[in-house]
Amino acid sequence: MSLRPLSDFDDTQCSYLLRTIELAAEALEDGDEPFGSVLVDPSGLVLFEDRNRVKGGNHTRHPELEIARWAGENLDAEQRAACTVYTSGEHCPMCAAAHAWVGLGPIVYVAGTHELQQWHVEWGIAAGPVRPLSIDQVTTGLAVSGPVPELLPKVRALHAQLHGIDEP
């Protein structure tokens, strides 16, 4: 994990990060947990994007897992390794493993597992059924950066809304 201020990103990269938050908001508006992710090739082309789709009961329908599946079926190993995944929230262990197994490149996240855990403790939200491990605890040799402090309030607000928490 490496803290990444917004000033570290160019306008295009900022647009990817903001898109992940838009996708997270779309998920929340549709009754899902607020997470969104974007797969970008080295030229800056968005190849695939998705949002959480867990409301139907299948809690494996995370956007990061869908990206890994799509990339595994549509890109060769060299292409996958050259792509970057931008995401509103750090990959859970399931998604981090899928990312590593399919051989995708760097991950840039807005809010980390640590932040989400802190928010849940603060709000009295019970822990989920999977240990909250960071990507680095699940994978090896993967370039990971985040959180992005300036965008954390936007993601926090979405998660507060999910749990019915009134934030000032």
mmCIF file of C-alpha atoms in Angstrom:
data_model
loop_
_atom_site.group_PDB
_atom_site.id
_atom_site.type_symbol
_atom_site.label_atom_id
_atom_site.label_comp_id
_atom_site.label_asym_id
_atom_site.label_seq_id
_atom_site.Cartn_x
_atom_site.Cartn_y
_atom_site.Cartn_z
ATOM 1 C CA MET A 1 0.000 0.000 0.000
ATOM 2 C CA SER A 2 1.271 3.434 -0.858
ATOM 3 C CA LEU A 3 -0.646 6.617 -0.179
ATOM 4 C CA ARG A 4 -1.274 8.417 -3.475
ATOM 5 C CA PRO A 5 -2.345 12.051 -3.378
ATOM 6 C CA LEU A 6 -4.536 13.121 -6.266
ATOM 7 C CA SER A 7 -1.715 15.375 -7.487
ATOM 8 C CA ASP A 8 0.225 12.189 -8.404
ATOM 9 C CA PHE A 9 -2.301 11.452 -11.151
ATOM 10 C CA ASP A 10 -2.805 13.130 -14.511
ATOM 11 C CA ASP A 11 -6.265 14.255 -15.633
ATOM 12 C CA THR A 12 -6.962 10.993 -17.448
ATOM 13 C CA GLN A 13 -6.027 8.858 -14.445
ATOM 14 C CA CYS A 14 -8.182 11.091 -12.241
ATOM 15 C CA SER A 15 -11.088 10.472 -14.601
ATOM 16 C CA TYR A 16 -10.667 6.686 -14.115
ATOM 17 C CA LEU A 17 -10.687 7.092 -10.333
ATOM 18 C CA LEU A 18 -13.777 9.296 -10.503
ATOM 19 C CA ARG A 19 -15.451 6.770 -12.817
ATOM 20 C CA THR A 20 -14.959 4.043 -10.201
ATOM 21 C CA ILE A 21 -16.818 6.227 -7.709
ATOM 22 C CA GLU A 22 -19.604 6.849 -10.258
ATOM 23 C CA LEU A 23 -19.920 3.094 -10.761
ATOM 24 C CA ALA A 24 -20.009 2.595 -6.984
ATOM 25 C CA ALA A 25 -22.804 5.171 -6.758
ATOM 26 C CA GLU A 26 -24.691 3.357 -9.550
ATOM 27 C CA ALA A 27 -24.372 0.116 -7.595
ATOM 28 C CA LEU A 28 -25.728 1.765 -4.458
ATOM 29 C CA GLU A 29 -28.620 3.330 -6.382
ATOM 30 C CA ASP A 30 -29.479 -0.171 -7.644
ATOM 31 C CA GLY A 31 -29.455 -1.655 -4.141
ATOM 32 C CA ASP A 32 -25.943 -3.080 -4.222
ATOM 33 C CA GLU A 33 -22.855 -2.397 -2.155
ATOM 34 C CA PRO A 34 -20.963 0.641 -3.508
ATOM 35 C CA PHE A 35 -17.936 -0.637 -5.387
ATOM 36 C CA GLY A 36 -16.859 0.083 -8.959
ATOM 37 C CA SER A 37 -13.806 -0.785 -11.050
ATOM 38 C CA VAL A 38 -12.280 0.016 -14.440
ATOM 39 C CA LEU A 39 -9.741 -1.949 -16.525
ATOM 40 C CA VAL A 40 -7.466 0.314 -18.600
ATOM 41 C CA ASP A 41 -4.914 -0.679 -21.220
ATOM 42 C CA PRO A 42 -1.518 1.076 -21.555
ATOM 43 C CA SER A 43 -2.855 3.456 -24.225
ATOM 44 C CA GLY A 44 -5.550 4.689 -21.830
ATOM 45 C CA LEU A 45 -8.442 2.801 -23.414
ATOM 46 C CA VAL A 46 -11.052 1.547 -20.954
ATOM 47 C CA LEU A 47 -11.454 -2.113 -21.847
ATOM 48 C CA PHE A 48 -14.017 -3.153 -19.256
ATOM 49 C CA GLU A 49 -15.821 -1.650 -16.286
ATOM 50 C CA ASP A 50 -18.283 -2.973 -13.766
ATOM 51 C CA ARG A 51 -19.880 -2.400 -10.390
ATOM 52 C CA ASN A 52 -20.964 -4.628 -7.540
ATOM 53 C CA ARG A 53 -23.905 -6.888 -8.358
ATOM 54 C CA VAL A 54 -24.325 -8.808 -5.090
ATOM 55 C CA LYS A 55 -27.902 -7.840 -4.231
ATOM 56 C CA GLY A 56 -29.233 -11.080 -5.717
ATOM 57 C CA GLY A 57 -27.389 -13.104 -3.086
ATOM 58 C CA ASN A 58 -24.300 -14.110 -5.074
ATOM 59 C CA HIS A 59 -21.640 -12.319 -3.061
ATOM 60 C CA THR A 60 -18.919 -13.196 -5.581
ATOM 61 C CA ARG A 61 -20.299 -10.657 -8.103
ATOM 62 C CA HIS A 62 -17.582 -8.091 -7.352
ATOM 63 C CA PRO A 63 -16.410 -5.852 -10.209
ATOM 64 C CA GLU A 64 -12.756 -6.795 -9.665
ATOM 65 C CA LEU A 65 -13.567 -10.488 -10.086
ATOM 66 C CA GLU A 66 -15.594 -9.728 -13.225
ATOM 67 C CA ILE A 67 -12.629 -7.777 -14.601
ATOM 68 C CA ALA A 68 -10.293 -10.720 -13.947
ATOM 69 C CA ARG A 69 -12.705 -13.107 -15.660
ATOM 70 C CA TRP A 70 -13.168 -10.811 -18.648
ATOM 71 C CA ALA A 71 -9.433 -10.224 -19.004
ATOM 72 C CA GLY A 72 -8.684 -13.942 -18.770
ATOM 73 C CA GLU A 73 -11.096 -14.641 -21.611
ATOM 74 C CA ASN A 74 -10.294 -11.670 -23.855
ATOM 75 C CA LEU A 75 -6.639 -10.690 -23.438
ATOM 76 C CA ASP A 76 -3.391 -12.581 -23.753
ATOM 77 C CA ALA A 77 -0.931 -12.750 -20.853
ATOM 78 C CA GLU A 78 1.180 -9.827 -22.083
ATOM 79 C CA GLN A 79 -1.871 -7.605 -22.544
ATOM 80 C CA ARG A 80 -3.218 -8.484 -19.095
ATOM 81 C CA ALA A 81 0.088 -7.668 -17.405
ATOM 82 C CA ALA A 82 0.182 -4.254 -19.089
ATOM 83 C CA CYS A 83 -3.308 -3.222 -17.926
ATOM 84 C CA THR A 84 -4.132 -1.244 -14.788
ATOM 85 C CA VAL A 85 -7.203 -1.747 -12.629
ATOM 86 C CA TYR A 86 -8.624 1.372 -10.996
ATOM 87 C CA THR A 87 -11.115 0.678 -8.240
ATOM 88 C CA SER A 88 -13.156 2.535 -5.643
ATOM 89 C CA GLY A 89 -12.211 0.019 -2.954
ATOM 90 C CA GLU A 90 -9.207 -2.210 -2.431
ATOM 91 C CA HIS A 91 -9.719 -5.745 -3.709
ATOM 92 C CA CYS A 92 -11.014 -8.274 -1.190
ATOM 93 C CA PRO A 93 -8.959 -11.490 -0.848
ATOM 94 C CA MET A 94 -11.085 -13.324 -3.445
ATOM 95 C CA CYS A 95 -10.637 -10.560 -6.011
ATOM 96 C CA ALA A 96 -6.946 -10.051 -5.223
ATOM 97 C CA ALA A 97 -6.319 -13.754 -5.811
ATOM 98 C CA ALA A 98 -8.225 -13.714 -9.116
ATOM 99 C CA HIS A 99 -6.287 -10.611 -10.204
ATOM 100 C CA ALA A 100 -2.984 -12.328 -9.441
ATOM 101 C CA TRP A 101 -3.936 -15.681 -10.972
ATOM 102 C CA VAL A 102 -5.001 -14.079 -14.262
ATOM 103 C CA GLY A 103 -1.831 -11.952 -14.315
ATOM 104 C CA LEU A 104 -3.263 -8.446 -14.416
ATOM 105 C CA GLY A 105 -0.992 -5.451 -13.879
ATOM 106 C CA PRO A 106 -1.078 -2.691 -11.265
ATOM 107 C CA ILE A 107 -4.007 -1.808 -9.016
ATOM 108 C CA VAL A 108 -4.901 1.728 -7.958
ATOM 109 C CA TYR A 109 -7.625 2.027 -5.319
ATOM 110 C CA VAL A 110 -9.380 4.983 -3.704
ATOM 111 C CA ALA A 111 -10.271 3.457 -0.310
ATOM 112 C CA GLY A 112 -8.367 0.616 1.272
ATOM 113 C CA THR A 113 -9.375 -2.321 3.391
ATOM 114 C CA HIS A 114 -7.973 -0.453 6.385
ATOM 115 C CA GLU A 115 -10.258 2.540 5.812
ATOM 116 C CA LEU A 116 -13.325 0.382 5.261
ATOM 117 C CA GLN A 117 -12.592 -1.558 8.444
ATOM 118 C CA GLN A 118 -12.197 1.676 10.418
ATOM 119 C CA TRP A 119 -15.500 3.007 9.106
ATOM 120 C CA HIS A 120 -17.304 -0.223 10.016
ATOM 121 C CA VAL A 121 -15.900 -0.187 13.548
ATOM 122 C CA GLU A 122 -16.854 3.483 13.925
ATOM 123 C CA TRP A 123 -20.398 2.757 12.723
ATOM 124 C CA GLY A 124 -20.824 -0.510 14.663
ATOM 125 C CA ILE A 125 -21.055 -2.674 11.527
ATOM 126 C CA ALA A 126 -20.267 -6.355 12.095
ATOM 127 C CA ALA A 127 -17.294 -7.886 10.300
ATOM 128 C CA GLY A 128 -17.967 -9.932 7.181
ATOM 129 C CA PRO A 129 -17.288 -13.656 6.704
ATOM 130 C CA VAL A 130 -13.827 -13.167 5.114
ATOM 131 C CA ARG A 131 -10.728 -11.815 6.826
ATOM 132 C CA PRO A 132 -10.061 -8.229 5.722
ATOM 133 C CA LEU A 133 -6.622 -8.799 4.190
ATOM 134 C CA SER A 134 -4.858 -6.227 2.052
ATOM 135 C CA ILE A 135 -3.921 -7.097 -1.514
ATOM 136 C CA ASP A 136 -0.268 -7.363 -0.453
ATOM 137 C CA GLN A 137 -1.228 -10.006 2.128
ATOM 138 C CA VAL A 138 -2.872 -12.120 -0.577
ATOM 139 C CA THR A 139 -0.603 -11.614 -3.597
ATOM 140 C CA THR A 140 3.103 -11.288 -4.268
ATOM 141 C CA GLY A 141 4.942 -8.904 -6.558
ATOM 142 C CA LEU A 142 1.923 -6.852 -7.569
ATOM 143 C CA ALA A 143 2.180 -3.058 -7.844
ATOM 144 C CA VAL A 144 -0.555 -1.637 -5.622
ATOM 145 C CA SER A 145 -1.216 1.979 -4.726
ATOM 146 C CA GLY A 146 -3.816 3.706 -2.634
ATOM 147 C CA PRO A 147 -5.608 5.091 -0.832
ATOM 148 C CA VAL A 148 -6.236 8.439 -2.508
ATOM 149 C CA PRO A 149 -6.937 10.748 0.466
ATOM 150 C CA GLU A 150 -8.752 13.505 -1.427
ATOM 151 C CA LEU A 151 -11.343 11.035 -2.754
ATOM 152 C CA LEU A 152 -11.889 9.078 0.476
ATOM 153 C CA PRO A 153 -14.801 11.295 1.630
ATOM 154 C CA LYS A 154 -16.771 10.444 -1.533
ATOM 155 C CA VAL A 155 -16.356 6.696 -0.984
ATOM 156 C CA ARG A 156 -17.004 7.016 2.753
ATOM 157 C CA ALA A 157 -20.268 8.851 2.020
ATOM 158 C CA LEU A 158 -21.445 6.020 -0.244
ATOM 159 C CA HIS A 159 -20.689 3.400 2.401
ATOM 160 C CA ALA A 160 -22.354 5.511 5.095
ATOM 161 C CA GLN A 161 -25.454 5.733 2.907
ATOM 162 C CA LEU A 162 -25.410 1.949 2.413
ATOM 163 C CA HIS A 163 -25.546 1.454 6.174
ATOM 164 C CA GLY A 164 -28.016 4.266 6.866
ATOM 165 C CA ILE A 165 -25.414 6.378 8.652
ATOM 166 C CA ASP A 166 -25.993 10.126 8.669
ATOM 167 C CA GLU A 167 -22.717 11.877 7.998
ATOM 168 C CA PRO A 168 -22.292 15.640 8.476
#
